[in-house]
XYZ file of C-alpha atoms in Angstrom:
386
model
C 94.781 83.066 24.185
C 94.949 85.957 26.852
C 97.618 85.446 29.774
C 94.716 84.993 32.242
C 93.217 82.116 30.012
C 96.563 80.466 29.615
C 97.255 80.676 33.406
C 93.792 79.073 34.084
C 94.495 76.221 31.650
C 97.662 75.330 33.046
C 96.034 75.356 36.429
C 93.318 73.061 35.345
C 95.750 70.753 33.941
C 97.577 70.488 37.369
C 94.194 70.366 39.134
C 95.578 72.861 41.707
C 95.723 76.771 41.675
C 98.906 78.455 40.428
C 100.805 81.675 40.838
C 102.994 82.905 37.940
C 105.875 85.407 38.771
C 108.237 87.211 36.420
C 112.052 86.946 36.906
C 111.789 89.377 39.681
C 109.507 87.637 41.796
C 106.553 89.909 41.113
C 103.291 88.272 40.708
C 102.231 88.767 37.241
C 98.935 86.440 37.246
C 97.217 83.716 39.075
C 94.380 81.179 38.544
C 91.158 81.197 40.102
C 90.287 78.663 42.884
C 87.133 77.735 44.317
C 88.507 75.497 47.179
C 89.573 76.392 50.604
C 91.458 79.659 51.148
C 95.312 79.183 50.938
C 96.441 82.070 53.170
C 99.968 81.799 52.252
C 98.840 82.209 48.401
C 96.473 84.903 49.289
C 99.222 86.670 50.941
C 101.650 86.515 48.157
C 98.879 87.927 45.704
C 97.626 90.695 47.904
C 101.481 91.617 48.172
C 101.995 91.416 44.651
C 105.345 89.829 45.142
C 106.717 86.452 46.371
C 107.806 86.342 50.044
C 111.545 86.626 50.756
C 111.427 82.952 52.094
C 109.841 81.532 48.953
C 112.469 83.630 46.801
C 115.465 82.079 48.907
C 114.149 78.742 48.697
C 113.662 78.816 44.833
C 117.073 79.952 44.529
C 118.575 77.524 46.905
C 116.952 74.617 44.985
C 118.220 76.139 41.690
C 114.621 76.127 40.127
C 116.202 78.656 37.485
C 118.737 76.112 36.306
C 116.374 73.416 36.231
C 114.921 71.852 33.123
C 111.277 71.064 34.606
C 109.395 71.467 37.892
C 111.298 71.224 41.113
C 109.817 70.052 44.415
C 110.273 72.302 47.257
C 109.641 70.623 50.617
C 107.529 72.460 53.252
C 109.243 75.176 55.113
C 108.136 76.133 59.014
C 104.484 74.610 58.688
C 103.964 75.552 55.086
C 103.052 73.412 52.237
C 105.147 71.687 49.603
C 105.354 73.613 46.509
C 106.250 72.758 42.858
C 107.740 75.311 41.037
C 108.806 75.367 37.367
C 110.925 77.958 35.600
C 109.479 79.530 32.589
C 111.737 80.329 29.631
C 111.619 82.291 26.278
C 114.345 81.488 23.700
C 116.470 80.035 26.441
C 116.131 82.984 28.893
C 114.458 82.675 32.252
C 111.538 85.026 32.413
C 109.425 83.873 35.467
C 108.263 81.037 37.463
C 105.025 79.213 37.819
C 104.332 77.980 41.595
C 101.702 75.620 42.821
C 101.248 73.857 46.319
C 101.092 70.238 46.944
C 98.508 69.623 49.683
C 99.510 66.570 52.302
C 99.036 63.318 51.068
C 99.037 64.132 47.440
C 101.488 63.435 44.755
C 102.716 66.182 42.045
C 101.085 65.823 38.695
C 103.594 64.517 36.112
C 105.151 67.025 33.945
C 103.882 66.249 30.285
C 103.768 67.679 26.937
C 100.773 69.876 27.622
C 102.438 71.485 30.693
C 105.726 72.141 28.943
C 103.758 73.727 26.268
C 101.850 75.674 28.570
C 105.177 76.948 30.017
C 106.337 77.825 26.463
C 103.196 79.892 25.788
C 103.485 81.716 29.308
C 107.243 82.211 28.262
C 106.334 84.182 25.111
C 103.728 86.651 27.105
C 106.143 87.126 30.091
C 109.008 87.956 27.701
C 106.640 90.381 25.682
C 105.602 91.951 28.928
C 109.259 92.327 30.064
C 110.204 94.187 26.805
C 107.176 96.297 27.207
C 108.124 97.101 31.093
C 111.689 97.876 29.795
C 110.453 100.230 27.061
C 108.005 101.951 29.678
C 110.818 102.444 31.985
C 113.070 104.028 29.362
C 110.451 106.263 28.391
C 109.576 107.343 31.916
C 113.027 108.110 32.658
C 113.387 110.143 29.353
C 110.127 111.887 30.069
C 110.393 112.652 33.837
C 114.018 113.992 33.394
C 112.616 116.583 30.851
C 109.584 117.054 32.866
C 111.774 117.797 36.148
C 114.874 118.915 34.759
C 114.257 120.595 31.303
C 113.258 123.955 30.212
C 109.627 125.333 29.736
C 109.188 123.991 26.242
C 110.645 120.306 27.265
C 108.529 120.233 30.344
C 105.370 121.017 28.335
C 106.196 118.385 25.628
C 106.977 115.755 28.357
C 103.834 116.532 30.230
C 101.798 115.962 26.986
C 103.519 112.751 26.167
C 103.222 111.236 29.648
C 99.574 111.926 29.439
C 98.685 110.733 25.799
C 100.905 107.711 26.433
C 99.036 106.432 29.313
C 102.044 106.431 31.720
C 100.327 108.987 33.963
C 96.627 109.742 34.590
C 95.196 113.015 34.165
C 94.160 114.630 37.482
C 93.392 118.234 38.674
C 97.028 118.375 40.187
C 100.049 116.571 40.740
C 102.630 115.792 43.600
C 106.092 114.671 43.462
C 108.042 112.423 45.712
C 112.035 112.465 46.100
C 113.234 108.906 47.640
C 117.097 108.870 48.263
C 119.568 107.335 50.489
C 120.364 109.029 53.734
C 124.201 110.203 53.739
C 126.447 107.595 55.364
C 123.852 104.854 54.382
C 124.049 102.501 51.444
C 121.342 101.096 49.255
C 121.715 99.966 45.622
C 119.963 101.239 42.443
C 118.237 97.906 42.421
C 116.778 98.642 45.894
C 115.836 101.922 44.723
C 113.845 100.583 41.579
C 112.380 98.138 43.998
C 111.160 100.538 46.230
C 109.988 102.703 43.038
C 107.934 100.038 41.777
C 106.187 99.185 44.859
C 105.611 102.780 45.726
C 104.191 103.598 42.158
C 101.772 100.627 42.665
C 100.548 101.449 46.147
C 100.760 104.994 47.103
C 98.186 106.704 44.860
C 95.076 107.365 47.044
C 93.023 106.112 44.165
C 94.355 102.615 42.773
C 92.745 103.600 39.328
C 95.128 106.523 38.991
C 98.372 105.517 37.488
C 101.656 107.160 38.833
C 104.942 107.117 37.099
C 108.659 107.010 38.630
C 112.217 106.973 37.466
C 115.614 106.515 39.169
C 117.703 109.520 37.917
C 121.194 110.093 39.316
C 120.681 108.106 42.579
C 117.379 109.502 43.349
C 113.876 107.863 42.851
C 111.373 110.429 41.553
C 107.622 109.986 41.130
C 104.819 112.014 39.865
C 101.602 111.182 41.468
C 98.254 112.330 40.157
C 96.013 113.923 42.792
C 96.896 112.687 46.347
C 99.350 110.269 47.919
C 98.672 107.727 50.857
C 101.505 108.832 52.863
C 100.805 105.966 55.443
C 101.568 103.276 52.654
C 104.896 105.213 51.788
C 105.796 105.426 55.442
C 104.943 101.555 55.811
C 107.036 100.724 52.612
C 110.146 102.655 54.192
C 109.815 100.684 57.535
C 110.617 97.328 55.765
C 114.324 96.507 56.498
C 115.220 96.276 52.825
C 114.515 100.188 52.706
C 115.542 101.372 56.304
C 118.632 103.351 54.585
C 116.138 105.421 52.535
C 114.191 108.818 53.110
C 111.412 110.322 51.360
C 110.163 113.936 50.899
C 106.539 114.754 49.548
C 106.118 118.159 47.657
C 103.074 120.267 47.315
C 100.393 119.809 44.968
C 100.758 121.765 41.505
C 98.842 122.129 38.309
C 99.023 121.582 35.320
C 101.420 118.633 35.048
C 104.291 120.806 33.272
C 104.470 122.692 37.018
C 105.237 119.484 38.781
C 108.914 120.464 38.934
C 108.116 122.806 41.507
C 106.591 119.981 43.669
C 109.893 118.031 43.164
C 111.816 120.849 44.376
C 109.751 121.065 47.637
C 110.010 117.241 47.892
C 113.813 117.347 47.678
C 114.012 120.033 50.685
C 111.437 117.845 52.360
C 113.554 114.825 51.939
C 116.535 116.505 53.439
C 114.371 117.273 56.437
C 113.704 113.671 56.824
C 117.385 112.887 56.557
C 118.572 115.593 59.182
C 115.805 115.508 61.581
C 115.046 111.992 62.975
C 111.911 113.252 65.013
C 110.243 113.620 61.396
C 110.505 110.008 60.713
C 111.506 108.614 57.250
C 108.927 110.498 55.356
C 108.702 114.486 55.628
C 105.827 116.586 53.968
C 106.548 120.095 52.550
C 103.264 121.106 53.900
C 104.537 120.205 57.442
C 107.894 122.046 57.220
C 107.075 125.397 58.533
C 110.025 127.588 59.009
C 112.263 124.532 58.053
C 111.275 125.580 54.347
C 113.526 128.358 54.476
C 116.343 127.094 57.083
C 116.712 123.765 54.922
C 117.794 125.905 52.070
C 120.807 127.092 53.861
C 124.153 125.497 53.179
C 123.979 123.481 56.464
C 126.609 121.309 55.600
C 129.055 124.286 55.513
C 127.874 125.780 58.904
C 129.993 125.571 61.980
C 129.105 126.347 65.653
C 130.805 129.762 65.345
C 128.411 130.750 62.758
C 125.596 130.694 65.346
C 124.626 133.674 67.645
C 127.195 133.957 70.559
C 124.450 133.392 73.089
C 123.847 129.746 71.534
C 127.585 129.127 71.392
C 128.103 129.947 75.032
C 125.030 127.380 75.786
C 126.041 124.683 73.557
C 129.734 124.903 74.953
C 128.717 124.704 78.591
C 129.227 121.376 80.154
C 125.477 120.807 80.614
C 124.560 122.580 77.334
C 122.735 119.929 75.607
C 120.234 119.362 78.234
C 119.953 123.094 78.797
C 119.366 123.436 75.003
C 116.794 120.873 75.266
C 115.088 122.806 77.939
C 115.209 125.970 76.139
C 113.711 124.928 72.903
C 110.763 123.149 74.833
C 110.192 126.435 76.746
C 110.227 128.332 73.391
C 108.175 125.775 71.522
C 105.597 126.212 74.382
C 105.364 130.004 73.964
C 107.269 130.532 77.169
C 104.409 129.049 79.439
C 106.315 127.450 82.320
C 103.574 125.242 83.355
C 103.175 123.778 80.080
C 106.956 123.268 79.638
C 107.361 121.546 83.015
C 104.504 119.226 81.699
C 106.185 118.649 78.487
C 109.570 117.751 80.252
C 107.947 115.882 82.988
C 109.752 117.770 85.739
C 108.568 120.003 88.704
C 108.008 123.708 87.833
C 110.943 124.749 90.360
C 113.472 122.511 88.492
C 112.359 124.220 85.139
C 112.926 127.581 86.783
C 116.324 126.736 88.008
C 117.232 125.714 84.546
C 115.896 128.752 83.032
C 118.152 130.746 85.327
C 121.211 128.577 84.687
C 120.275 129.447 80.676
C 120.048 132.999 81.296
C 123.309 133.024 83.286
C 125.481 130.904 80.649
C 124.015 132.496 77.552
C 123.863 136.121 79.058
C 120.579 136.703 77.640
C 116.972 138.409 78.557
C 114.381 135.728 77.855
C 111.710 138.303 78.446
C 112.659 140.100 75.189
C 111.007 138.756 72.075
C 113.816 139.519 69.801
C 115.934 137.504 72.008
C 113.722 134.560 71.991
C 113.227 134.599 68.309
C 116.995 134.595 67.839
C 117.490 131.692 70.070
C 114.759 129.554 68.769
C 115.765 130.031 65.275
C 119.458 129.330 66.079
C 118.872 126.267 68.011
C 116.650 124.883 64.988
C 119.653 125.500 62.582
C 122.117 123.809 64.972
C 119.804 120.720 64.963
C 119.329 120.799 61.170
C 123.101 121.289 60.717
C 124.037 118.579 63.157
C 125.816 120.866 65.496
C 123.854 119.608 68.686
């Protein structure tokens, strides 16, 4: 009997729809239900994971240590739930959950239901073993694909495709996900994000991506294109707020995807040092930062910048004047457009530009000077010197 058939048989015995979770509260299967739509149940199925509130209540009522189903009272207007642990050889491998409508009594736990959970336990244990084997293989192959020599990359690419871990596609894109300096996130958090990203960010859901956590960095190879909005939404969740992502360019064949990961790592660095870029940065959008981010930024000091920029940043009003100068240069030295961008009167802008000329001792009409100032201010931003 298939997992779906076992789940449906268990639900039919209960007379209510059920959801089956693995030990990490990821939705593994659910029964078909023809009655009224249970929006909470639908939300869990669509999210492919139990809500944090549901997980906390299952832990609070010690369902994992129970011998049978546990009745969990309704929380914040929800429905009462009946949650039972699923075990295999005495080890917890998952949970089966159903709701109890108001005015109904839970179905008594009988031999049929206990046998059903035993059968589900066998399947979930086998799935968990298969998942661990796939994770180990993904780690080995991606380590070779992204870090090995030419022959190792070619063999890893062939095995990733022939094993079905990664779908064949015209080109591949790599993603780097890592913790921002000074923040903290566990390996478990990285793996959770990795699982959700692999499942949700390919533009075409039928194409299979693959990822692994390697030395504190989550790396993902995605066939064809990435849904960057979904990745941004993932990183917006509180659990992942300390993480930043970089997306590399598209490369073919798969053995050349190491180039995309190099680009992704540079882009990830941009997301770390430049808050204006948000939590996700794209190699395609970096412009000159592609080069600047490869400088030893952590080793740079203010004295490494051109003297004109040093004088400007050292001045009492330096930060504000530097902001004005950068906006002026960004706008191609168009005073009217710059004033609009800064929301100031043009006379105020001219006053500030005169102050900049005096403090920095520069001629803003000189194209070479403008290039030097613009680049140095950008380096100062990326190096955290402003």
